[in-house]
Coordinates of C-alpha atoms in Angstrom, one line a residue:
X1249 CA 101.1 135.6 111.4
X1250 CA 104.0 135.4 108.9
X1251 CA 102.6 135.6 105.3
X1252 CA 105.9 135.7 103.4
X1253 CA 106.2 133.2 100.5
X1254 CA 107.9 129.9 101.4
X1255 CA 111.5 129.6 100.4
X1256 CA 112.9 126.6 98.5
X1257 CA 116.5 125.7 97.8
X1258 CA 116.8 123.7 94.6
X1259 CA 120.1 121.7 94.2
X1260 CA 120.3 120.1 90.7
X1261 CA 123.3 119.8 88.4
X1262 CA 121.1 119.4 85.2
X1263 CA 120.8 123.0 84.1
X1264 CA 117.7 122.5 81.9
X1265 CA 115.9 120.6 84.7
X1266 CA 117.0 123.2 87.2
X1267 CA 115.6 126.0 85.1
X1268 CA 112.3 124.2 84.5
X1269 CA 111.7 123.4 88.1
X1270 CA 112.7 126.9 89.2
X1271 CA 110.2 128.4 86.8
X1272 CA 107.4 126.0 88.0
X1273 CA 108.0 126.8 91.6
X1274 CA 108.2 130.5 91.1
X1275 CA 104.9 130.5 89.3
X1276 CA 103.5 128.8 92.4
X1277 CA 104.6 131.8 94.4
X1278 CA 107.7 130.3 96.1
X1279 CA 111.0 132.1 96.6
X1280 CA 113.5 129.9 94.8
X1281 CA 117.3 129.8 94.9
X1282 CA 119.4 127.3 92.9
X1283 CA 122.7 125.5 93.3
X1284 CA 124.5 122.9 91.2
X1285 CA 126.8 121.2 93.7
X1286 CA 127.0 120.1 97.3
X1287 CA 129.4 122.9 98.2
X1288 CA 127.1 125.6 96.7
X1289 CA 124.0 124.0 98.2
X1290 CA 125.5 123.8 101.7
X1291 CA 126.6 127.5 101.5
X1292 CA 123.2 128.7 100.4
X1293 CA 121.5 126.5 102.9
X1294 CA 123.6 128.0 105.8
X1295 CA 123.2 131.6 104.6
X1296 CA 119.5 131.5 103.5
X1297 CA 117.9 129.0 105.8
X1298 CA 115.2 127.9 103.3
X1299 CA 111.9 126.4 104.4
X1300 CA 112.4 123.4 102.2
X1301 CA 115.2 121.8 100.1
X1302 CA 114.9 119.8 96.9
X1303 CA 118.2 118.1 96.0
X1304 CA 119.5 115.5 93.5
X1305 CA 121.0 112.6 95.3
X1306 CA 124.1 112.4 93.1
X1307 CA 125.8 115.7 92.5
X1308 CA 129.2 116.3 90.8
X1309 CA 131.0 116.7 94.1
X1310 CA 129.2 114.2 96.3
X1311 CA 126.0 113.1 98.0
X1312 CA 123.1 115.6 98.1
X1313 CA 122.3 114.4 101.6
X1314 CA 125.5 116.0 102.9
X1315 CA 123.6 119.3 102.7
X1316 CA 120.9 117.9 105.0
X1317 CA 123.4 116.5 107.4
X1318 CA 125.2 119.8 107.7
X1319 CA 122.1 121.8 108.4
X1320 CA 120.9 119.2 111.0
X1321 CA 124.3 119.4 112.7
X1322 CA 123.8 123.1 113.0
X1323 CA 120.3 122.6 114.5
X1324 CA 118.3 123.6 111.5
X1325 CA 115.5 121.1 110.7
X1326 CA 114.2 121.5 107.2
X1327 CA 111.9 119.4 105.0
X1328 CA 114.1 117.6 102.4
X1329 CA 113.1 116.0 99.1
X1330 CA 115.6 113.8 97.3
X1331 CA 115.5 113.4 93.5
X1332 CA 117.0 110.1 92.3
X1333 CA 117.5 108.1 89.1
X1334 CA 115.6 104.8 88.8
X1335 CA 118.8 102.8 89.5
X1336 CA 119.3 104.4 93.0
X1337 CA 115.9 103.8 94.6
X1338 CA 117.5 101.6 97.3
X1339 CA 119.8 104.5 98.1
X1340 CA 116.8 106.8 98.3
X1341 CA 115.2 104.6 100.9
X1342 CA 118.4 104.7 102.9
X1343 CA 118.2 108.5 102.5
X1344 CA 114.8 108.5 104.0
X1345 CA 116.1 106.6 107.0
X1346 CA 118.9 109.2 107.3
X1347 CA 116.4 112.1 107.6
X1348 CA 115.0 113.0 104.2
X1349 CA 111.2 113.4 104.1
X1350 CA 110.4 112.1 100.6
X1351 CA 111.9 111.2 97.2
X1352 CA 111.0 111.3 93.6
X1353 CA 112.5 109.3 90.7
X1354 CA 113.5 110.5 87.3
X1355 CA 112.1 111.3 84.8
X1356 CA 110.5 113.8 87.1
X1357 CA 106.8 114.8 87.2
X1358 CA 106.7 118.5 88.1
X1359 CA 103.0 118.2 89.2
X1360 CA 104.0 115.4 91.6
X1361 CA 106.9 117.4 92.9
X1362 CA 104.7 120.4 93.5
X1363 CA 102.1 118.3 95.3
X1364 CA 104.8 116.8 97.6
X1365 CA 106.3 120.3 98.3
X1366 CA 102.8 121.6 99.2
X1367 CA 102.2 118.7 101.5
X1368 CA 105.5 118.9 103.3
X1369 CA 105.3 122.7 103.8
X1370 CA 101.7 122.3 105.1
X1371 CA 102.8 119.6 107.5
X1372 CA 105.7 121.7 108.7
X1373 CA 103.4 124.6 109.2
X1374 CA 100.9 122.5 111.1
X1375 CA 103.6 121.0 113.2
X1376 CA 105.0 124.4 114.1
X1377 CA 101.5 125.8 114.8
X1378 CA 100.6 122.8 116.9
X1379 CA 103.8 123.2 119.0
X1380 CA 102.9 126.8 119.5
X1381 CA 99.3 126.0 120.5
X1382 CA 100.4 123.3 122.9
X1383 CA 102.8 125.7 124.6
X1384 CA 99.8 127.9 125.1
X1385 CA 97.6 125.0 126.3
X1386 CA 95.5 124.9 123.2
X1387 CA 94.4 121.9 121.2
X1388 CA 95.2 120.4 117.8
X1389 CA 94.7 123.0 115.1
X1390 CA 93.7 120.3 112.6
X1391 CA 91.1 119.0 115.0
X1392 CA 92.2 115.5 114.1
X1393 CA 90.8 115.9 110.6
X1394 CA 93.1 115.3 107.6
X1395 CA 92.7 117.7 104.7
X1396 CA 93.6 121.2 103.5
X1397 CA 90.7 121.8 101.0
X1398 CA 88.5 124.9 101.4
X1399 CA 85.6 122.7 102.4
X1400 CA 87.6 121.2 105.3
X1401 CA 88.8 124.5 106.5
X1402 CA 85.2 125.7 106.5
X1403 CA 84.2 122.6 108.4
X1404 CA 86.9 123.2 111.1
X1405 CA 85.7 126.8 111.5
X1406 CA 82.1 125.6 112.0
X1407 CA 83.2 122.9 114.5
X1408 CA 84.9 125.5 116.6
X1409 CA 81.9 127.7 116.5
X1410 CA 79.3 125.1 117.5
X1411 CA 81.7 123.7 120.1
X1412 CA 81.2 126.9 122.1
X1413 CA 77.5 126.1 122.4
X1414 CA 75.9 123.5 124.6
X1415 CA 73.0 122.9 122.2
X1416 CA 72.4 119.7 120.3
X1417 CA 74.2 119.4 116.9
X1418 CA 73.1 117.5 113.8
X1419 CA 76.1 116.2 111.7
X1420 CA 74.9 115.3 108.2
X1421 CA 76.8 113.7 105.3
X1422 CA 77.1 110.7 103.1
X1423 CA 78.2 107.4 104.5
X1424 CA 81.9 107.2 105.0
X1425 CA 82.7 110.9 105.2
X1426 CA 83.8 110.8 108.8
X1427 CA 80.8 112.1 110.8
X1428 CA 82.0 110.4 114.0
X1429 CA 85.4 112.2 113.7
X1430 CA 83.6 115.5 113.4
X1431 CA 81.5 114.7 116.5
X1432 CA 84.7 113.8 118.4
X1433 CA 86.3 117.1 117.3
X1434 CA 83.2 119.0 118.6
X1435 CA 83.6 117.2 121.9
X1436 CA 87.3 117.9 122.2
X1437 CA 86.9 121.6 121.4
X1438 CA 84.1 122.0 123.9
X1439 CA 84.3 122.6 127.6
X1440 CA 83.1 119.0 128.1
X1441 CA 86.3 117.5 126.8
X1442 CA 87.2 116.2 130.2
X1443 CA 83.9 114.2 130.3
X1444 CA 83.1 111.0 128.4
X1445 CA 82.4 110.8 124.7
X1446 CA 80.1 107.9 124.0
X1447 CA 79.2 107.0 120.4
X1448 CA 76.3 104.7 119.7
X1449 CA 74.9 103.4 116.4
X1450 CA 71.1 103.6 116.6
X1451 CA 70.8 101.1 113.7
X1452 CA 72.8 98.5 115.7
X1453 CA 70.5 98.2 118.7
X1454 CA 67.4 96.0 118.5
X1455 CA 64.3 98.1 118.9
X1456 CA 63.0 96.0 121.9
X1457 CA 66.2 96.9 123.8
X1458 CA 66.6 100.5 122.8
X1459 CA 64.8 102.1 125.7
X1460 CA 66.8 100.0 128.3
X1461 CA 70.1 100.7 126.5
X1462 CA 69.5 104.5 126.4
X1463 CA 67.7 105.1 129.7
X1464 CA 68.7 102.1 131.8
X1465 CA 66.4 99.9 133.9
X1466 CA 65.6 98.9 137.5
X1467 CA 66.1 95.4 138.8
X1468 CA 63.1 93.3 137.9
X1469 CA 61.7 95.8 135.4
X1470 CA 61.3 93.0 132.8
X1471 CA 62.2 89.4 132.4
X1472 CA 66.0 89.1 132.5
X1473 CA 66.6 92.4 134.3
X1474 CA 68.3 90.9 137.3
X1475 CA 70.1 94.0 138.3
X1476 CA 70.1 97.7 137.9
X1477 CA 71.6 98.9 134.6
X1478 CA 72.8 102.5 133.9
X1479 CA 71.8 103.6 130.4
X1480 CA 73.9 105.4 127.8
X1481 CA 72.6 108.8 128.9
X1482 CA 73.7 108.2 132.5
X1483 CA 77.1 107.0 131.3
X1484 CA 77.6 110.1 129.2
X1485 CA 76.7 112.4 132.1
X1486 CA 79.0 115.5 132.0
X1487 CA 80.1 114.7 128.4
X1488 CA 78.8 114.0 124.9
X1489 CA 76.5 111.3 123.5
X1490 CA 76.8 110.7 119.8
X1491 CA 73.6 109.2 118.3
X1492 CA 74.8 107.9 115.0
X1493 CA 72.2 107.0 112.3
X1494 CA 69.6 109.0 114.2
X1495 CA 67.1 108.3 111.4
X1496 CA 66.9 104.7 112.5
X1497 CA 65.6 105.5 115.9
X1498 CA 61.9 104.4 116.3
X1499 CA 59.3 107.1 116.8
X1500 CA 58.4 106.1 120.4
X1501 CA 62.1 106.6 121.4
X1502 CA 62.3 109.9 119.5
X1503 CA 59.6 111.3 121.8
X1504 CA 61.6 110.3 124.8
X1505 CA 64.8 111.8 123.3
X1506 CA 62.9 115.1 122.7
X1507 CA 62.0 115.2 126.4
X1508 CA 65.7 114.7 127.4
X1509 CA 66.6 117.7 125.1
X1510 CA 63.8 119.8 126.6
X1511 CA 63.9 118.9 130.2
X1512 CA 67.4 117.3 130.8
X1513 CA 65.8 114.3 132.6
X1514 CA 65.5 110.6 131.9
X1515 CA 63.3 107.9 133.4
X1516 CA 64.9 104.4 133.5
X1517 CA 62.6 101.5 132.7
X1518 CA 60.7 100.4 135.8
X1519 CA 61.7 103.5 137.8
X1520 CA 59.1 105.7 139.6
X1521 CA 61.0 109.0 139.3
X1522 CA 63.0 110.8 136.7
X1523 CA 66.7 111.5 137.0
X1524 CA 68.6 114.7 135.9
X1525 CA 71.4 114.2 133.3
X1526 CA 73.9 116.7 131.9
X1527 CA 74.6 115.4 128.4
X1528 CA 75.2 117.1 125.1
X1529 CA 73.6 115.3 122.2
X1530 CA 75.2 115.1 118.8
X1531 CA 73.1 113.3 116.2
X1532 CA 74.5 112.1 112.9
X1533 CA 72.8 110.8 109.8
X1534 CA 73.3 110.2 106.1
X1535 CA 69.6 110.3 105.5
X1536 CA 67.5 113.2 104.3
X1537 CA 65.6 113.9 107.5
X1538 CA 63.3 116.5 105.8
X1539 CA 62.1 113.7 103.6
X1540 CA 61.8 111.4 106.6
X1541 CA 59.6 114.0 108.3
X1542 CA 57.4 114.2 105.3
X1543 CA 57.1 110.4 105.2
X1544 CA 56.2 110.3 108.9
X1545 CA 59.2 108.3 110.0
X1546 CA 60.9 111.1 111.9
X1547 CA 59.3 113.6 114.3
X1548 CA 59.1 117.1 113.0
X1549 CA 59.5 118.7 116.5
X1550 CA 62.7 116.6 117.1
X1551 CA 64.1 117.5 113.7
X1552 CA 63.7 121.3 114.3
X1553 CA 65.3 120.8 117.7
X1554 CA 68.3 119.2 116.2
X1555 CA 68.7 121.2 112.9
X1556 CA 69.4 124.5 114.6
X1557 CA 73.1 123.7 114.6
X1558 CA 73.8 121.6 111.5
X1559 CA 77.2 120.7 110.1
X1560 CA 77.5 119.1 106.6
X1561 CA 80.5 116.9 106.1
X1562 CA 81.7 117.2 102.5
X1563 CA 82.0 114.1 100.3
X1564 CA 85.5 113.1 99.3
X1565 CA 84.9 113.9 95.6
X1566 CA 84.5 117.6 96.6
X1567 CA 87.7 117.8 98.5
X1568 CA 90.3 118.1 95.7
X1569 CA 93.9 117.3 96.7
X1570 CA 92.7 115.9 100.1
X1571 CA 92.5 112.5 98.3
X1572 CA 96.3 112.5 98.1
X1573 CA 96.8 113.7 101.7
X1574 CA 94.4 111.1 103.0
X1575 CA 96.0 108.4 100.9
X1576 CA 99.4 109.1 102.4
X1577 CA 97.9 109.3 105.9
X1578 CA 96.3 105.9 105.5
X1579 CA 99.4 104.5 103.8
X1580 CA 101.6 105.4 106.7
X1581 CA 99.1 104.2 109.3
X1582 CA 98.6 100.8 107.5
X1583 CA 102.3 100.3 106.9
X1584 CA 102.9 100.9 110.7
X1585 CA 100.1 98.4 111.7
X1586 CA 101.5 95.8 109.2
X1587 CA 105.0 96.3 110.5
X1588 CA 106.1 97.4 107.0
X1589 CA 109.0 99.7 106.2
X1590 CA 108.7 102.8 104.0
X1591 CA 105.9 102.6 101.4
X1592 CA 105.1 105.0 98.6
X1593 CA 102.4 105.4 96.0
X1594 CA 103.5 105.1 92.4
X1595 CA 102.6 108.1 90.3
X1596 CA 100.1 106.1 88.3
X1597 CA 98.4 104.7 91.4
X1598 CA 98.2 108.2 92.8
X1599 CA 96.6 109.5 89.6
X1600 CA 94.1 106.6 89.6
X1601 CA 93.0 107.4 93.2
X1602 CA 92.7 111.1 92.3
X1603 CA 90.5 110.3 89.3
X1604 CA 88.2 107.9 91.1
X1605 CA 85.0 109.4 92.6
X1606 CA 84.9 107.3 95.8
X1607 CA 81.2 106.8 96.3
X1608 CA 82.1 105.3 99.7
X1609 CA 84.1 108.4 100.6
X1610 CA 87.0 108.4 103.1
X1611 CA 86.0 104.9 104.4
X1612 CA 86.4 103.5 100.9
X1613 CA 89.7 105.2 100.4
X1614 CA 91.0 103.8 103.7
X1615 CA 89.9 100.3 102.6
X1616 CA 91.5 100.6 99.2
X1617 CA 94.9 101.6 100.8
X1618 CA 94.6 98.8 103.4
X1619 CA 94.1 96.3 100.5
X1620 CA 97.0 97.8 98.6
X1621 CA 99.4 97.5 101.5
X1622 CA 98.3 93.9 102.1
X1623 CA 99.0 92.8 98.5
X1624 CA 102.1 94.9 97.9
X1625 CA 105.4 92.9 98.3
X1626 CA 107.7 95.8 97.5
X1627 CA 108.0 99.3 98.6
X1628 CA 105.8 100.9 96.0
X1629 CA 102.0 100.7 95.7
X1630 CA 101.2 99.9 92.0
X1631 CA 97.8 100.1 90.2
X1632 CA 97.4 96.3 90.4
X1633 CA 97.5 96.5 94.2
X1634 CA 94.4 98.7 94.2
X1635 CA 90.8 97.3 94.2
X1636 CA 89.5 96.3 90.7
X1637 CA 86.6 98.8 91.0
X1638 CA 89.1 101.6 91.4
X1639 CA 91.7 100.7 88.8
X1640 CA 89.2 99.6 86.1
X1641 CA 87.0 102.6 86.1
X1642 CA 86.2 103.7 82.6
X1643 CA 87.1 107.3 81.8
X1644 CA 86.4 107.3 78.1
X1645 CA 84.3 105.8 75.4
X1646 CA 84.9 104.3 72.0
X1647 CA 83.3 107.3 70.4
X1648 CA 86.2 109.4 71.7
X1649 CA 88.7 107.8 69.3
X1650 CA 90.2 110.2 66.8
X1651 CA 89.2 109.8 63.2
X1652 CA 91.8 108.2 60.9
X1653 CA 92.4 108.9 57.3
X1654 CA 90.8 106.7 54.6
X1655 CA 92.8 105.2 51.8
X1656 CA 96.2 103.6 51.6
X1657 CA 97.5 102.4 55.0
X1658 CA 101.0 103.6 54.0
X1659 CA 99.6 107.2 54.2
X1660 CA 98.5 106.9 57.8
X1661 CA 100.4 109.1 60.2
X1662 CA 102.9 107.5 62.6
X1663 CA 102.2 107.5 66.4
X1664 CA 104.7 110.3 66.9
X1665 CA 103.0 112.4 64.3
X1666 CA 99.6 111.9 65.8
X1667 CA 101.0 112.7 69.3
X1668 CA 102.7 115.9 68.2
X1669 CA 99.6 117.0 66.2
X1670 CA 97.3 116.3 69.2
X1671 CA 99.7 118.2 71.6
X1672 CA 99.7 121.2 69.2
X1673 CA 95.9 121.2 69.1
X1674 CA 95.7 121.1 72.9
X1675 CA 98.2 124.0 73.2
X1676 CA 96.1 126.0 70.8
X1677 CA 92.9 125.2 72.7
X1678 CA 94.4 126.5 76.0
X1679 CA 95.9 129.5 74.3
X1680 CA 99.5 128.5 74.7
X1681 CA 99.3 127.7 78.5
X1682 CA 101.9 124.9 78.5
X1683 CA 101.2 123.9 82.1
X1684 CA 97.5 123.4 81.4
X1685 CA 98.3 121.6 78.2
X1686 CA 100.6 119.2 80.0
X1687 CA 97.9 118.5 82.6
X1688 CA 95.4 117.7 79.9
X1689 CA 97.9 115.5 78.1
X1690 CA 98.8 113.7 81.3
X1691 CA 102.6 114.4 80.9
X1692 CA 105.0 116.7 82.7
X1693 CA 106.1 119.9 81.1
X1694 CA 109.6 118.5 80.3
X1695 CA 108.0 115.8 78.1
X1696 CA 105.8 118.4 76.4
X1697 CA 108.8 120.6 75.7
X1698 CA 110.6 117.5 74.2
X1699 CA 107.6 116.9 71.9
X1700 CA 107.5 120.5 70.8
X1701 CA 111.3 120.6 70.2
X1702 CA 111.0 117.4 68.0
X1703 CA 108.2 119.1 66.1
X1704 CA 110.4 122.1 65.4
X1705 CA 113.2 119.9 64.3
X1706 CA 110.9 118.0 61.9
X1707 CA 109.5 121.3 60.5
X1708 CA 113.0 122.4 59.7
X1709 CA 113.8 119.2 57.6

């Protein structure tokens, strides 16, 4: 596996911005080369073949997209990010249609740029790896699960491990975390992937019909049973049966499920003999089954049969930058279903989503993006397009307000003075780490440098 640092070509004619971005990206471990014109960028692109290019749209000698067009003509596909001024957003959208992957507007947020670079490089790496795996007859390396956090990488590892076994699996996690997707991934990675995958929600079947639904029935077995019915176990023969919300299954049916796990046989309602079935059981729940066992609502022997192979799906609040990746995934999916063109999240909307704890997990995020796309008339998702519960979450209290001096109002500091003083205090608190200070202050480093320069100028007066 190639472990060399990713290479980035930065094409920007503003020398101060070019230096700032170059320093930021080098701190992140990337190899960075810079250019200030289309001609210089094209030459370095041909000679160096970078993994990603960041280019201003308007350069002194032409259109930054000329660099991309030339590399494409030479057969070199490379992720390409356009930087544009606010007045040229329409041109940026056209640039995306021409082959650019993303764009950012000035004034530039370095944190946002770093996140986009990380996402595009990761996508390019997955695409390349997927092509390699497909050429070898292997499956999707992401297992159909969006996310690059350590928790998700660990989950993918565990999925591959349990997929090799034929034993029952218990998938546990909060509501909305994607337990069915995990179950599907297990099925796809197993040697049963050519067989059926049948999901059933135990909470959605009336108790009086459960036995017939699961095990089938003979004609005339009960009133209304006019013909033979195959049950879910028989339909899943040779494949996988997902029992979602297993904690809602009544005790009497739990006993019959335990027999299926132990003996591999079922007995349809009204039948005289048992039938053999070859089914892998995956159970899923958001409940605490240990507590359910203690309360007598779940069989202890069934629990121990299921919990041998247990996977815990992490809640979204523990997945870090996966929120941004998932938001972009749902945004593209929703835009496609609504027949919309290019849509992007505004920086403020993206920050709001990152700060929200999402008690409803991935399902709640998908719903929030769906609403935003529905109410967005332009090409940018703004905070007002998000659900009220997300955008109105309180992150501070009145007690957090800074103390103001007593006495004559004329002696009160200006907003600029308070801002500079607070920025200086934050920098002291983080021992001069300007990147960390900028994160705490909620600004990019260029803005912070401007504040500090203004403070120096005032000190010299």
